[in-house]
Every structure is written in structure tokens, then in C-alpha cells.
């Protein structure tokens, strides 16, 4: 790959690759082409060009990141104009909802961040002036009832893995950062827990998150966070497709599909209420995939704020069934670069 990139730069800056014979050079004295070609300086020139461009782009990126991190937010007006929504700081650019999944060792999957990198991310959020807000304030912000600080973020963790309790809870307590766990709630039930590859939150651990005063638990389906084969053999999220009924050699009907999804959502909300969530209002689509039929069922069941995996900032008045989330990087500086880009481009 490095050789290909160097070849491209040689073509761009020297108009020919270094390893090909140089074209004949015109001699201004004899006014003829020399019999022996002088050595090409393209190698040295292209190498120098690569170094210069690398230094310039690296320096520019670091400078932009530094300026975005250290710039003071614009002061919010003490008496906002009547009828004008004040989002808070930087012209009201909105709230960034950060999406994490598991917290674990370096050998874990691509959706896992190590405890050390999660803490480094929290430290950078603090150092760069980002302000984590809780779920209630986020609701008020979306409804236009309250403003938020500049660079406001909402921290969310999907799937309800036990490592959120083991690693993320102590870090949120250390930094006093509020957060939300979108849990697959079948794991709250007391029956034997057939863990596949990762342990999930138990009901007791979920209650401890709530008792901390920093965490809120929200819905992510009861047992619908999986794929199922639908018509045509296409695998889709379990809550979005009609499943195959092998005993009857057919796919379920539309009515059966709606009844199954309704049952899952009702069980999900009941499990949340049993651990102490008074009125579950927030739900993250499994695999981040919204669907008009699923949205209707979720709203009828009582959910209001529905979270996608689509990136972007959230603002008052937007459709609450399509809340944007920015997937956090596995490394702290990836996340900070994403936040800097979204806040600077809106």
C-alpha cells in the first residue's frame, strides 16, 4: 500500500514513476537529445513532497482539533428573545448522543472499548469542555422546554452487557457523568441464564445502576436483538421481519408478526418497570434500524424517544422517533475527532 501511495505521488508531482526510464532530455547546448540520460531526481523530489504534505496535513489536523477543544463557548443570553429557542452555546448546535457497546479487554470484538480507553475518553470529554447530560434534561431539550450547555453529550451503552456494571459504572461515578444503558431485558428474568459469549446485566445489577443516581435503564427489546430469516431467505432484525414457522411450512402472517412484536415490547417494558423504571420512554432500535410498523407499535406501547444508529446532532423539534447517535470509536482520539467534526460542521 505504501508503494502504491508513493507511486501515485510520483505520478502527481513528477509526471512519471521513479522506476521507469526517464524520457529523453533536450540539451540546450547541442540542441540534441543526449545519448546517455542524466540520473533522475524524481525519487528525491517525490520523497520530499511526501514528507512535506504529511507534515502539513498532520499539523493542520492537530491544530484544528486543538482549537475546537480549547475554544471558549459563546455566552448564552440571560434573557432569550420571546419565541426563540436557545439551544446553548455555538449557535445552538444540539446534543451529541454517543453510542458505546461493550467494555472489555483488547481481545474483544470491534464494538468493544477497553476500560482504559473508556476512561481516557471520559477524561478528554472533561478536558475539552464536553458536558454529559442526563436523560430527563435531554427530553426537555428535545421538547424545547430547556436549554443545554455548549457541547452537551448523552452517553449511551447498548445491549446491557455486564461489563457496563463492572467497568463503566465506577468510571461514571469517578467523573460524575450520567449515562443510559439500553438493555435486552430478557436477561433480567431469574431463570438460568444461558450466556452465549458475553454476560449481561442481571436485574440486581441493573437496579444498582439506577440506585447510583447517574444511570438510567431503557429498552432495547425483550428478546428481539437477533436476526431472523424472513421471506426470500433474507436475514433481517427479528423485530422487522415475518419469521418462518417450520411446523406449518410457512411464514407468519402480518397479524402474527404484529402480535409477536407487540408481545416482545410489552415484556420489555414490564421488565424495566420491575427493576424500578417508573415510566419507560426511551428505546434503542435493535441494530439501529427504524421501521414504520415497528415505530407505530413502540408508540402504542408507550415509548416516545426512539434511538437510531444514524450519526448526527439532535435539536429541539426534531422527530423523537429518529434520534441520531454517533458511534464512539474504540480509541479516545477517534471519538474526539468525530465530536469535533459534528460540532464544527453544524
Coordinates of C-alpha atoms in Angstrom, one line a residue, residues 8-126:
X8 CA 0.7 7.9 -7.0
X9 CA 2.6 10.9 -5.6
X10 CA 5.4 10.4 -8.0
X11 CA 2.9 10.4 -10.9
X12 CA 1.3 13.5 -9.5
X13 CA 4.4 15.5 -8.8
X14 CA 6.9 14.1 -11.3
X15 CA 4.5 13.1 -14.0
X16 CA 6.2 9.6 -14.2
X17 CA 7.1 6.8 -11.8
X18 CA 10.7 6.7 -10.5
X19 CA 11.3 3.1 -11.6
X20 CA 10.6 3.8 -15.3
X21 CA 13.2 5.1 -17.7
X22 CA 13.2 8.9 -17.9
X23 CA 12.2 10.4 -21.2
X24 CA 15.0 11.9 -23.3
X25 CA 16.1 15.4 -22.1
X26 CA 16.7 18.1 -24.6
X27 CA 20.3 19.5 -24.4
X28 CA 20.2 23.3 -24.9
X29 CA 23.8 23.5 -25.9
X30 CA 23.9 20.8 -28.6
X31 CA 20.2 21.2 -29.3
X32 CA 20.1 17.4 -29.4
X33 CA 19.0 14.7 -27.1
X34 CA 21.9 13.3 -25.2
X35 CA 22.9 9.7 -25.8
X36 CA 23.1 9.0 -22.0
X37 CA 20.3 10.0 -19.8
X38 CA 21.3 12.1 -16.7
X39 CA 20.1 10.5 -13.4
X40 CA 16.5 11.3 -12.5
X41 CA 15.9 13.4 -9.4
X42 CA 12.3 12.4 -9.2
X43 CA 12.9 9.9 -6.4
X44 CA 14.3 12.6 -4.1
X45 CA 11.7 15.2 -5.1
X46 CA 8.8 12.9 -4.6
X47 CA 10.0 11.7 -1.3
X48 CA 10.5 15.3 -0.1
X49 CA 7.0 16.1 -1.4
X50 CA 5.5 13.2 0.6
X51 CA 7.2 14.3 3.8
X52 CA 6.1 17.9 3.3
X53 CA 2.5 17.0 2.6
X54 CA 2.4 14.6 5.5
X55 CA 3.7 17.2 7.9
X56 CA 1.3 19.9 6.6
X57 CA -1.8 17.7 6.9
X58 CA -0.9 16.3 10.3
X59 CA -0.2 19.7 11.6
X60 CA -3.4 21.2 10.2
X61 CA -5.5 18.4 11.7
X62 CA -3.9 18.7 15.2
X63 CA -4.3 22.5 15.1
X64 CA -8.0 22.3 14.2
X65 CA -8.6 19.7 16.9
X66 CA -6.7 21.8 19.4
X67 CA -8.7 25.0 18.5
X68 CA -12.0 23.2 18.7
X69 CA -11.1 21.7 22.0
X70 CA -9.9 24.9 23.7
X71 CA -12.3 27.5 22.1
X72 CA -14.5 29.1 24.7
X73 CA -18.2 28.6 24.2
X74 CA -20.3 31.7 23.3
X75 CA -22.1 33.0 26.3
X76 CA -25.8 32.3 26.3
X77 CA -28.1 35.3 26.5
X78 CA -29.6 35.8 30.0
X79 CA -33.0 36.8 28.6
X80 CA -33.7 34.9 25.3
X81 CA -36.0 36.6 22.9
X82 CA -39.6 35.6 23.0
X83 CA -40.4 32.7 20.7
X84 CA -36.7 32.0 20.1
X85 CA -35.3 28.6 21.1
X86 CA -31.9 28.8 22.7
X87 CA -30.0 25.5 22.4
X88 CA -27.0 26.8 24.3
X89 CA -23.5 27.7 23.0
X90 CA -22.1 27.7 19.5
X91 CA -25.3 28.9 17.9
X92 CA -27.4 26.0 19.3
X93 CA -25.8 23.1 17.5
X94 CA -27.6 20.4 19.5
X95 CA -26.8 17.4 21.6
X96 CA -24.5 14.6 20.5
X97 CA -25.7 11.2 21.7
X98 CA -22.6 8.9 21.9
X99 CA -23.1 5.2 21.4
X100 CA -21.0 2.6 23.1
X101 CA -21.5 -1.2 23.4
X102 CA -19.3 -3.5 25.5
X103 CA -16.4 -2.5 27.8
X104 CA -13.7 -5.1 28.0
X105 CA -10.2 -6.3 27.1
X106 CA -8.3 -5.6 23.9
X107 CA -9.1 -9.1 22.5
X108 CA -12.8 -8.5 22.4
X109 CA -14.9 -7.6 19.3
X110 CA -14.9 -4.4 17.2
X111 CA -17.8 -3.0 19.3
X112 CA -15.8 -3.2 22.5
X113 CA -13.8 -0.4 24.1
X114 CA -11.2 -1.2 26.8
X115 CA -11.7 0.2 30.3
X116 CA -8.5 2.2 29.9
X117 CA -9.7 3.8 26.7
X118 CA -13.1 4.5 28.1
X119 CA -11.5 6.4 31.0
X120 CA -9.3 8.2 28.6
X121 CA -12.4 9.2 26.6
X122 CA -14.1 10.5 29.7
X123 CA -11.0 12.5 30.6
X124 CA -10.8 14.0 27.2
X125 CA -14.5 14.9 27.3
X126 CA -13.9 16.7 30.6

